[in-house]
PDB file of C-alpha atoms in Angstrom:
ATOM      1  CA  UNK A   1      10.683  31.502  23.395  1.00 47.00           C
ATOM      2  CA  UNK A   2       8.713  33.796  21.106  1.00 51.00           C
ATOM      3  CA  UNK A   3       5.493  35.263  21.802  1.00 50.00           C
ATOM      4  CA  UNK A   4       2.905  33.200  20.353  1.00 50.00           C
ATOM      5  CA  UNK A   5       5.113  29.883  19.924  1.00 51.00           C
ATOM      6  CA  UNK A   6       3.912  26.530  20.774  1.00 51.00           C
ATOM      7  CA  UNK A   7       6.480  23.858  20.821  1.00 57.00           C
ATOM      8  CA  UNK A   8       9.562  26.639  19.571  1.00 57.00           C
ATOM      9  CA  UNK A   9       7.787  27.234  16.791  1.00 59.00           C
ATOM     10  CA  UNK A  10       5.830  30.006  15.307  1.00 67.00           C
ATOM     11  CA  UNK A  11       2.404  30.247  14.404  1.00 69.00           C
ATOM     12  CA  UNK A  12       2.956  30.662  11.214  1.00 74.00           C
ATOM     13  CA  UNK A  13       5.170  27.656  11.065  1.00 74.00           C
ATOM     14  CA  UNK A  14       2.547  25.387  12.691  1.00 77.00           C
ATOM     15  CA  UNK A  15      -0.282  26.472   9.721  1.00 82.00           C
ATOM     16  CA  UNK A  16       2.579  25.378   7.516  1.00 86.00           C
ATOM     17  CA  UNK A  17       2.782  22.133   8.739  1.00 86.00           C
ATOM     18  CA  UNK A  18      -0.566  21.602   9.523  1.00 90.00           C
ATOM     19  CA  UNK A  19      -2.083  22.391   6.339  1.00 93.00           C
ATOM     20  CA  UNK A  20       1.146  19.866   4.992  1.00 93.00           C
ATOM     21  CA  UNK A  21      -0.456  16.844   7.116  1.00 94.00           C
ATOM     22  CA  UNK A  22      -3.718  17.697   6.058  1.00 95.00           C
ATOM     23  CA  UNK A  23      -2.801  17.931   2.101  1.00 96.00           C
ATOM     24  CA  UNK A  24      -1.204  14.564   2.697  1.00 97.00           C
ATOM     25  CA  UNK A  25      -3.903  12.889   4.536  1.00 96.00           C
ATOM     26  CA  UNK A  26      -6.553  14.113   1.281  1.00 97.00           C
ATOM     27  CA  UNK A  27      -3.432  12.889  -0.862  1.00 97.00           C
ATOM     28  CA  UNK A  28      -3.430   9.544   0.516  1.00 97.00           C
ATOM     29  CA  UNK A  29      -6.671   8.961   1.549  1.00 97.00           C
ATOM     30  CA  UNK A  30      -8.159   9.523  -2.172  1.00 98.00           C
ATOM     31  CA  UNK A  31      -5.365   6.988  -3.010  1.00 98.00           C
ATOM     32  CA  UNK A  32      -6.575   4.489  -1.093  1.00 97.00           C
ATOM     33  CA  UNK A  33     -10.332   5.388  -2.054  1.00 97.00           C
ATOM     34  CA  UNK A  34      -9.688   5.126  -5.603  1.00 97.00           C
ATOM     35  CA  UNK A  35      -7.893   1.569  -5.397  1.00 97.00           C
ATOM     36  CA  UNK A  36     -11.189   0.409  -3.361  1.00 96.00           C
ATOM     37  CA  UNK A  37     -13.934   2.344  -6.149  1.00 97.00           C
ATOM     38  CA  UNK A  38     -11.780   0.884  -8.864  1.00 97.00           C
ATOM     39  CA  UNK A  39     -11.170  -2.755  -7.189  1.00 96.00           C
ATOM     40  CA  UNK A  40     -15.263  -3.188  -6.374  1.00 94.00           C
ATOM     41  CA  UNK A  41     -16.626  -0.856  -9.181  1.00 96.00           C
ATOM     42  CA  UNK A  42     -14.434  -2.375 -12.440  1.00 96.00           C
ATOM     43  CA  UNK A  43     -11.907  -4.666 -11.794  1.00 97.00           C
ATOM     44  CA  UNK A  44     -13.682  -7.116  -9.153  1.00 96.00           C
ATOM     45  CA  UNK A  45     -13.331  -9.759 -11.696  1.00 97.00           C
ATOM     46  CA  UNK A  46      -9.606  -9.783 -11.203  1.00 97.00           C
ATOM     47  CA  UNK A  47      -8.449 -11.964  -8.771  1.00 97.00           C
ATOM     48  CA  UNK A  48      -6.258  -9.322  -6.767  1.00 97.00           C
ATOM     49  CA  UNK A  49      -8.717  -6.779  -6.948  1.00 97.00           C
ATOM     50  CA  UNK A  50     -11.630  -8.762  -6.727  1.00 97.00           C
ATOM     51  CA  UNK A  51      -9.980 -10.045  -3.507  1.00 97.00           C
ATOM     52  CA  UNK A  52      -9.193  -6.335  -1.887  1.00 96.00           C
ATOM     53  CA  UNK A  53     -12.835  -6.108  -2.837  1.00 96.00           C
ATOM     54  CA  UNK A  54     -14.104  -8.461  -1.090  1.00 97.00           C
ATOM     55  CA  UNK A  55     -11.509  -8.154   1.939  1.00 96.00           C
ATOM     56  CA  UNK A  56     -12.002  -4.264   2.292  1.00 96.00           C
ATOM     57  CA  UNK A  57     -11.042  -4.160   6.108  1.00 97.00           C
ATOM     58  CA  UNK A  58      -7.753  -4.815   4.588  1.00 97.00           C
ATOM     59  CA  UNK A  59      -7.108  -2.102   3.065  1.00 96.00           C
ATOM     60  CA  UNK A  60      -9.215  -0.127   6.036  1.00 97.00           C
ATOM     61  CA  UNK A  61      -6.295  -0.940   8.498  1.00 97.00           C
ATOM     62  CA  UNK A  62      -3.614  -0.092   6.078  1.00 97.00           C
ATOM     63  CA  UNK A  63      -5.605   3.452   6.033  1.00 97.00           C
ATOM     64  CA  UNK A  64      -5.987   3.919   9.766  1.00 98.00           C
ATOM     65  CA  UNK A  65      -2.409   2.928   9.966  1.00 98.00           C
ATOM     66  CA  UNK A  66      -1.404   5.736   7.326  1.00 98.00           C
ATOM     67  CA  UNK A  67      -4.031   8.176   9.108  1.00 97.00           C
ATOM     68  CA  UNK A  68      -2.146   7.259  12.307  1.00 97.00           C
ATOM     69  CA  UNK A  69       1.544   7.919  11.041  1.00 97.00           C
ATOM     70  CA  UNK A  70       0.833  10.907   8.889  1.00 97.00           C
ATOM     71  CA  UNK A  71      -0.778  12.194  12.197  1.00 95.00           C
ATOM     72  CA  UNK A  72       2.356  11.246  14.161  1.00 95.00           C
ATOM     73  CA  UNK A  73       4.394  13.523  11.761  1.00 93.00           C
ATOM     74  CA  UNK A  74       5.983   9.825  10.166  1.00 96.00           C
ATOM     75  CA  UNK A  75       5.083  11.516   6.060  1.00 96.00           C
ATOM     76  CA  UNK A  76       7.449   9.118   4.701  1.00 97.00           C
ATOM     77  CA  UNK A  77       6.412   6.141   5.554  1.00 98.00           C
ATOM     78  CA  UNK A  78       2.859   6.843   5.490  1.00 98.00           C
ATOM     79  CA  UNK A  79       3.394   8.163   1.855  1.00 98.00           C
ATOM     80  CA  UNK A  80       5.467   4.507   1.104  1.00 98.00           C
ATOM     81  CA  UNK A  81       2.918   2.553   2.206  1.00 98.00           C
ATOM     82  CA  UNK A  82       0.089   4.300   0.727  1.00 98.00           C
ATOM     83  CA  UNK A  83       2.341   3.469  -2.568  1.00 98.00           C
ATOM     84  CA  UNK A  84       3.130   0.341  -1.809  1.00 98.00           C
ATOM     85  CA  UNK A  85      -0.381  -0.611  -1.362  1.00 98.00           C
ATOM     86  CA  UNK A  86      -1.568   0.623  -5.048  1.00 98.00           C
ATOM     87  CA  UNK A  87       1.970  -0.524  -6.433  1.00 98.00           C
ATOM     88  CA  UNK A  88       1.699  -3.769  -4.680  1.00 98.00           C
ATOM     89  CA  UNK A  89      -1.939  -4.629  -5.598  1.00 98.00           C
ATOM     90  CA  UNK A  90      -1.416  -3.532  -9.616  1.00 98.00           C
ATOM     91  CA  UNK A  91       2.141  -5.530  -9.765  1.00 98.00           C
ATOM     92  CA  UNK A  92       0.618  -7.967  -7.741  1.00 98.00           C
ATOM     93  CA  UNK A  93      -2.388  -8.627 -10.015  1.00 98.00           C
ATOM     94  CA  UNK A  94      -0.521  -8.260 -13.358  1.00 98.00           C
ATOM     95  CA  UNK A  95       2.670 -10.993 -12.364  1.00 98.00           C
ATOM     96  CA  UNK A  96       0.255 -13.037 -10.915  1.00 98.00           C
ATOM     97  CA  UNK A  97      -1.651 -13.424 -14.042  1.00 98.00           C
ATOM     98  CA  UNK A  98       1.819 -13.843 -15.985  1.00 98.00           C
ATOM     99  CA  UNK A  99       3.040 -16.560 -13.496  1.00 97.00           C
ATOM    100  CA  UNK A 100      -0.808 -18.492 -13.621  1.00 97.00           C
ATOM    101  CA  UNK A 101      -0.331 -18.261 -17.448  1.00 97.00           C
ATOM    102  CA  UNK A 102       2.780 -19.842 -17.861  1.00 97.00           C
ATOM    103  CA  UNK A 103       1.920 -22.497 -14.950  1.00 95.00           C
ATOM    104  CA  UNK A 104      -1.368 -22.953 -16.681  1.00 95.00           C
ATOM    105  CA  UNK A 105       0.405 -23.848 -20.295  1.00 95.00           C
ATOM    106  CA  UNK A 106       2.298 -26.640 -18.735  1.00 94.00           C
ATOM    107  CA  UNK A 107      -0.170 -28.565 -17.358  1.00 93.00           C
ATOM    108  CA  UNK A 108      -0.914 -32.074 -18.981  1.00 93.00           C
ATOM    109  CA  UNK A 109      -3.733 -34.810 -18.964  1.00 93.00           C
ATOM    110  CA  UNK A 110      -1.087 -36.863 -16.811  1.00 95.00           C
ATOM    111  CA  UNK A 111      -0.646 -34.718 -13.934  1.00 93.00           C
ATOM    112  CA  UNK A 112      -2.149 -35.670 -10.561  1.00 93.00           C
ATOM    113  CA  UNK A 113      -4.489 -33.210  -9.117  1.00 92.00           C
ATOM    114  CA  UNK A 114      -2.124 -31.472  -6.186  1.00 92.00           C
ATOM    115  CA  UNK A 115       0.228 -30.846  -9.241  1.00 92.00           C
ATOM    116  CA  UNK A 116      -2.599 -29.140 -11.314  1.00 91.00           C
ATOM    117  CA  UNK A 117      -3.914 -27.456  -8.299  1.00 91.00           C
ATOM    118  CA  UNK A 118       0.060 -26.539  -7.301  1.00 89.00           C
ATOM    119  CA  UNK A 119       0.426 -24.656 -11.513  1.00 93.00           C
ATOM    120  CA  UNK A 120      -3.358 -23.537 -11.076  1.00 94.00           C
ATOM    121  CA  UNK A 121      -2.165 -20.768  -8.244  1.00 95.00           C
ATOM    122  CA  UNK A 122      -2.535 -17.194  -8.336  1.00 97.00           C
ATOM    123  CA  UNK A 123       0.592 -15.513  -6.642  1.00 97.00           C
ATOM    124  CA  UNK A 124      -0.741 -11.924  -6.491  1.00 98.00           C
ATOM    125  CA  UNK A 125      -1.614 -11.644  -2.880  1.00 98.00           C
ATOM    126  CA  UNK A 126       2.046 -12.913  -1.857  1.00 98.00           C
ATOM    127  CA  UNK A 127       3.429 -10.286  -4.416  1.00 98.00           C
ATOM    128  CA  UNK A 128       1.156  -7.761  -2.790  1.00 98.00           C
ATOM    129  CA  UNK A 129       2.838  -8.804   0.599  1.00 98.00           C
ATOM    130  CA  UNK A 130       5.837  -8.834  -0.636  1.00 98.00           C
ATOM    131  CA  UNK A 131       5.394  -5.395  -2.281  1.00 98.00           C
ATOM    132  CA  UNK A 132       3.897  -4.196   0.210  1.00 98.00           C
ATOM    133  CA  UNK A 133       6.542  -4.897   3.015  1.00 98.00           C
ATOM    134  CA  UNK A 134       9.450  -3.918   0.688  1.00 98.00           C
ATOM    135  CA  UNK A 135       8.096  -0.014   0.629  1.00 98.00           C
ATOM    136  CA  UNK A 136       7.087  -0.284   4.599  1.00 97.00           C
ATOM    137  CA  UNK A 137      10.975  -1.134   4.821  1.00 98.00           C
ATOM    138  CA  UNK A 138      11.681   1.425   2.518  1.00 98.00           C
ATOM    139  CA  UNK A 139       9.422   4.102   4.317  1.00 97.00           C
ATOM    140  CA  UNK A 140      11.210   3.272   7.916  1.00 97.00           C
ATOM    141  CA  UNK A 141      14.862   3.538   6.638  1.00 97.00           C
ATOM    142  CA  UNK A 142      14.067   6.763   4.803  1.00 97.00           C
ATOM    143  CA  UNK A 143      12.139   8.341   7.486  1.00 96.00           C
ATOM    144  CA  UNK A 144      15.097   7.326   9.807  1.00 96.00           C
ATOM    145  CA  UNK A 145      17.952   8.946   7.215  1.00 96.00           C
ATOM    146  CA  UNK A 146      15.902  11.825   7.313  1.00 95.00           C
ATOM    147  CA  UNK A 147      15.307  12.572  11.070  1.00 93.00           C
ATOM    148  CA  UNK A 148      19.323  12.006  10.853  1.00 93.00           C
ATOM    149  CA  UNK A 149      19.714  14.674   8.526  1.00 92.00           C
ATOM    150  CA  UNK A 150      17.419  16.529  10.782  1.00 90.00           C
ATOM    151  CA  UNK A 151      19.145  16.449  13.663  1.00 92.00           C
ATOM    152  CA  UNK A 152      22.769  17.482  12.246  1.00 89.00           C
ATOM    153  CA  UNK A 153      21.246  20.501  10.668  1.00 78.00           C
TER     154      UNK A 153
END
């Protein structure tokens, strides 16, 4: 074991990696900061963003849990999910709007009110799921591949 290692590796080595985790927990926690300035400051009246607005803790946990894997050397999916979150909640706001548009234009006087209330639905937040747990999936396979790789080298 070299002089001055910790873990087999140098000290250089560890700044390396340190200053790596701490560039991506700036990276992604000014990601997550500017989704929650923009969603309260400018796009509240959206219903997607006015909704991670309002329901802040939301996006709080999905930060502690990126804090918690980027600290936990897991990059990838931390990274995935910090994507997945912005991806998740713009996709999520702008197909939601499409799908209530189209729903909305074939309503008729005729219609009972479940059926109006049924085309008068806003889909974003299950897109944002959806999104959401598609790059968490994502993250965990790739992180996976890559330990793989890891270990064989």
């Amino acid at each position: 074991c070299p002089m001055g290692s910790v873990n087999g590796m140098a000290p250089d080595m560890r700044d390396k990696t340190m200053k790596k985790r701490a560039a991506y927990l700036a990276i992604t926690t000014a990601a997550f900061g500017l989704l929650f300035v923009v969603s309260g400051l400018w796009l509240r009246d959206l219903y997607l963003f006015g909704w991670m607005a309002h329901n802040w803790k939301v996006s709080l946990f999905l930060w502690i849990i990126v804090l918690i894997l980027i600290l936990m050397k897991q990059i990838i999916p931390a990274v995935l999910i910090t994507i997945g979150h912005i991806v998740g909640t713009v996709l999520g706001q702008w197909i939601g709007d499409e799908l209530l548009k189209r729903s909305q234009a074939l309503m008729t006087p005729d219609m009972t009110p479940g059926q109006i209330h049924h085309l008068d639905t806003h889909y974003g937040f299950a897109i944002w799921v959806i999104i959401l747990a598609a790059f968490l999936i994502a993250g965990i396979i790739a992180e996976a591949v890559h330990r793989k790789k890891a270990q064989k080298a």
